[in-house]
CSV table of C-alpha atoms in Angstrom, one decimal:
chain,number,residue,atom,x,y,z
A,196,UNK,CA,107.7,99.3,95.3
A,197,UNK,CA,105.6,100.6,92.4
A,198,UNK,CA,106.8,101.2,88.8
A,199,UNK,CA,105.4,101.1,85.3
A,200,UNK,CA,106.3,99.1,82.2
A,201,UNK,CA,104.4,100.6,79.3
A,202,UNK,CA,100.8,100.9,80.5
A,203,UNK,CA,101.1,98.1,83.0
A,204,UNK,CA,101.7,99.1,86.7
A,205,UNK,CA,103.9,96.7,88.6
A,206,UNK,CA,103.9,96.4,92.4
A,207,UNK,CA,106.7,94.4,94.1
A,208,UNK,CA,106.2,93.7,97.9
A,209,UNK,CA,109.3,95.0,99.7
A,210,UNK,CA,109.5,92.0,101.9
A,211,UNK,CA,110.3,89.9,98.8
A,212,UNK,CA,113.6,91.7,98.5
A,213,UNK,CA,114.5,90.8,102.0
A,214,UNK,CA,113.8,87.1,101.4
A,215,UNK,CA,115.9,87.1,98.2
A,216,UNK,CA,118.8,88.7,100.1
A,217,UNK,CA,118.5,86.2,102.9
A,218,UNK,CA,118.3,83.3,100.5
A,219,UNK,CA,121.5,84.6,98.7
A,220,UNK,CA,123.6,85.5,101.8
A,221,UNK,CA,122.4,83.2,104.6
A,222,UNK,CA,123.3,79.6,103.9
A,223,UNK,CA,120.7,77.9,106.3
A,224,UNK,CA,118.0,80.1,104.8
A,225,UNK,CA,119.1,79.0,101.2
A,226,UNK,CA,118.1,75.5,101.9
A,227,UNK,CA,114.8,76.5,103.3
A,228,UNK,CA,113.8,78.8,100.5
A,229,UNK,CA,115.0,76.5,97.7
A,230,UNK,CA,111.7,74.8,97.4
A,231,UNK,CA,109.9,78.0,97.8
A,232,UNK,CA,111.8,79.6,94.9
A,233,UNK,CA,111.1,76.6,92.8
A,234,UNK,CA,107.4,76.8,93.5
A,235,UNK,CA,107.4,80.6,92.9
A,236,UNK,CA,108.7,80.0,89.3
A,237,UNK,CA,105.6,77.9,88.6
A,238,UNK,CA,103.3,80.6,90.0
A,239,UNK,CA,105.1,83.2,87.7
A,240,UNK,CA,104.6,80.8,84.8
A,241,UNK,CA,100.9,80.5,85.7
A,242,UNK,CA,100.4,84.2,85.8
A,243,UNK,CA,102.4,84.9,82.6
A,244,UNK,CA,100.1,82.3,80.9
A,245,UNK,CA,97.1,84.6,81.8
A,246,UNK,CA,99.0,87.6,80.5
A,247,UNK,CA,100.3,85.9,77.3
A,248,UNK,CA,96.7,84.6,76.4
A,249,UNK,CA,95.2,88.1,77.3
A,250,UNK,CA,97.7,89.8,74.9
A,251,UNK,CA,96.8,87.4,72.1
A,252,UNK,CA,93.0,88.2,72.7
A,253,UNK,CA,93.8,92.0,72.8
A,254,UNK,CA,93.1,92.4,76.5
A,255,UNK,CA,95.3,94.8,78.3
A,256,UNK,CA,97.2,93.8,81.5
A,257,UNK,CA,96.8,96.7,83.7
A,258,UNK,CA,98.7,95.7,86.8
A,259,UNK,CA,101.0,93.0,88.1
A,260,UNK,CA,101.3,92.4,91.8
A,261,UNK,CA,104.4,90.3,93.0
A,262,UNK,CA,104.1,89.3,96.6
A,263,UNK,CA,106.0,87.0,98.9
A,264,UNK,CA,103.0,84.6,98.6
A,265,UNK,CA,102.7,84.8,94.9
A,266,UNK,CA,101.8,86.9,91.9
A,267,UNK,CA,98.6,88.0,90.2
A,268,UNK,CA,97.7,90.0,87.1
A,269,UNK,CA,94.8,92.4,86.6
A,270,UNK,CA,93.2,93.1,83.3
A,271,UNK,CA,91.1,95.8,81.6
A,272,UNK,CA,87.7,94.4,80.9
A,273,UNK,CA,84.7,96.6,80.0
A,274,UNK,CA,82.6,93.7,80.9
A,275,UNK,CA,83.5,90.5,82.7
A,276,UNK,CA,80.8,88.6,81.0
A,277,UNK,CA,83.1,87.5,78.2
A,278,UNK,CA,84.3,84.3,76.6
A,279,UNK,CA,87.8,86.1,76.5
A,280,UNK,CA,87.7,86.5,80.3
A,281,UNK,CA,86.9,82.7,80.6
A,282,UNK,CA,89.7,81.7,78.3
A,283,UNK,CA,92.2,83.9,80.2
A,284,UNK,CA,91.1,82.7,83.6
A,285,UNK,CA,91.5,79.1,82.4
A,286,UNK,CA,95.0,79.8,81.0
A,287,UNK,CA,96.8,79.6,84.3
A,288,UNK,CA,95.5,76.3,85.7
A,289,UNK,CA,95.7,74.7,82.1
A,290,UNK,CA,99.5,75.8,82.0
A,291,UNK,CA,100.1,74.1,85.3
A,292,UNK,CA,98.4,70.9,84.1
A,293,UNK,CA,100.4,70.9,80.9
A,294,UNK,CA,103.7,71.4,83.0
A,295,UNK,CA,102.7,68.5,85.2
A,296,UNK,CA,102.2,66.4,82.1
A,297,UNK,CA,105.5,67.5,80.5
A,298,UNK,CA,107.5,66.9,83.7
A,299,UNK,CA,105.5,63.7,84.8
A,300,UNK,CA,108.8,61.9,85.5
A,301,UNK,CA,110.0,64.7,88.0
A,302,UNK,CA,107.8,64.0,90.9
A,303,UNK,CA,108.3,67.4,92.7
A,304,UNK,CA,107.6,69.4,89.5
A,305,UNK,CA,104.5,67.3,88.6
A,306,UNK,CA,103.1,67.4,92.1
A,307,UNK,CA,103.6,71.2,92.5
A,308,UNK,CA,102.0,72.0,89.1
A,309,UNK,CA,99.1,69.5,89.7
A,310,UNK,CA,98.4,71.2,93.1
A,311,UNK,CA,98.6,74.8,91.7
A,312,UNK,CA,96.2,73.8,88.9
A,313,UNK,CA,93.6,72.1,91.1
A,314,UNK,CA,93.9,74.8,93.9
A,315,UNK,CA,93.4,77.6,91.4
A,316,UNK,CA,90.1,76.0,90.1
A,317,UNK,CA,88.6,76.4,93.6
A,318,UNK,CA,85.7,78.9,93.4
A,319,UNK,CA,87.2,81.2,96.1
A,320,UNK,CA,88.3,84.7,95.4
A,321,UNK,CA,90.9,85.6,94.4
A,322,UNK,CA,91.7,82.2,92.7
A,323,UNK,CA,91.0,81.7,89.0
A,324,UNK,CA,88.1,79.3,89.8
A,325,UNK,CA,86.2,82.2,91.4
A,326,UNK,CA,86.3,84.1,88.2
A,327,UNK,CA,85.5,81.2,86.0
A,328,UNK,CA,82.5,80.3,88.0
A,329,UNK,CA,81.4,83.9,88.2
A,330,UNK,CA,81.7,84.4,84.5
A,331,UNK,CA,79.7,81.1,83.7
A,332,UNK,CA,77.0,82.2,86.1
A,333,UNK,CA,76.8,85.6,84.7
A,334,UNK,CA,75.7,84.1,81.3
A,335,UNK,CA,72.6,82.7,83.0
A,336,UNK,CA,71.7,85.0,86.0
A,337,UNK,CA,71.5,88.7,87.0
A,338,UNK,CA,74.7,90.1,88.4
A,339,UNK,CA,73.4,90.8,92.0
A,340,UNK,CA,72.1,87.2,92.3
A,341,UNK,CA,75.5,85.8,91.1
A,342,UNK,CA,77.3,87.8,93.8
A,343,UNK,CA,75.1,86.2,96.5
A,344,UNK,CA,75.4,82.8,95.1
A,345,UNK,CA,79.3,83.2,95.0
A,346,UNK,CA,79.7,84.6,98.4
A,347,UNK,CA,77.6,81.8,99.9
A,348,UNK,CA,79.4,79.1,97.8
A,349,UNK,CA,82.9,80.6,98.5
A,350,UNK,CA,82.1,80.7,102.2
A,351,UNK,CA,81.1,77.0,102.1
A,352,UNK,CA,84.2,75.9,100.3
A,353,UNK,CA,86.5,78.0,102.6
A,354,UNK,CA,84.8,76.4,105.6
A,355,UNK,CA,85.2,72.9,104.3
A,356,UNK,CA,88.9,73.6,103.5
A,357,UNK,CA,89.4,75.0,107.0
A,358,UNK,CA,87.9,72.0,108.6
A,359,UNK,CA,90.1,69.7,106.5
A,360,UNK,CA,93.0,71.9,107.4
A,361,UNK,CA,92.2,71.6,111.1
A,362,UNK,CA,91.9,67.9,110.8
A,363,UNK,CA,95.2,67.5,109.0
A,364,UNK,CA,97.0,69.9,111.4
A,365,UNK,CA,95.9,67.7,114.3
A,366,UNK,CA,96.1,64.2,112.8
A,367,UNK,CA,99.4,64.4,110.7
A,368,UNK,CA,100.8,67.6,112.1
A,369,UNK,CA,100.6,69.3,108.7
A,370,UNK,CA,99.4,72.9,108.8
A,371,UNK,CA,99.8,73.5,105.0
A,372,UNK,CA,96.1,73.9,104.2
A,373,UNK,CA,95.6,76.3,107.1
A,374,UNK,CA,98.5,78.4,105.9
A,375,UNK,CA,96.9,78.4,102.3
A,376,UNK,CA,93.6,79.5,103.8
A,377,UNK,CA,95.2,82.4,105.7
A,378,UNK,CA,96.9,83.4,102.5
A,379,UNK,CA,93.7,83.3,100.5
A,380,UNK,CA,91.9,85.4,103.1
A,381,UNK,CA,94.7,88.0,103.2
A,382,UNK,CA,94.5,88.2,99.4
A,383,UNK,CA,90.7,88.7,99.4
A,384,UNK,CA,91.1,91.7,101.9
A,385,UNK,CA,94.0,93.1,99.9
A,386,UNK,CA,92.0,92.8,96.6
A,387,UNK,CA,89.2,94.7,98.2
A,388,UNK,CA,91.6,97.5,99.4
A,389,UNK,CA,93.4,97.7,95.9
A,390,UNK,CA,90.2,97.8,93.8
């Protein structure tokens, strides 16, 4: 579902409405999605931190994508080689770290925000760490060289995370990291289609 608020295009994935309806009307589903909804709120807070800082810095948010797996904002930059872009990219993870400190006595809130902050600093597209790393490299190297370095580095990081995920799935029967990697790969492909 697409609509516009001011100059910002907003896309909401239709399956999200189905999940919300199931959560409201099907009691067993309500218990399952309670933790998901809680985590989703922190993802929204993370993204609105990017949007809030961008508006303070005079950078226009052009699109907001709200999907079952999360939310992301896109901005209008004439050039990504900018300290503004670096500040905006850091805003999300910093907001999660601040929430983890503010709610340090509530274990679940602390852990979710700490995980969101750390994971978003990974230098893998479409995570914030990718754009942070890219912006820093573009201050020192030519754009075509930066792209090669980032692709190689992102591939190595993803490969390492997949290996850790397989190990954890086998040893402690926890597929969380493999699910996360699948999500990142899907978002990478989706981002290439939307751009």
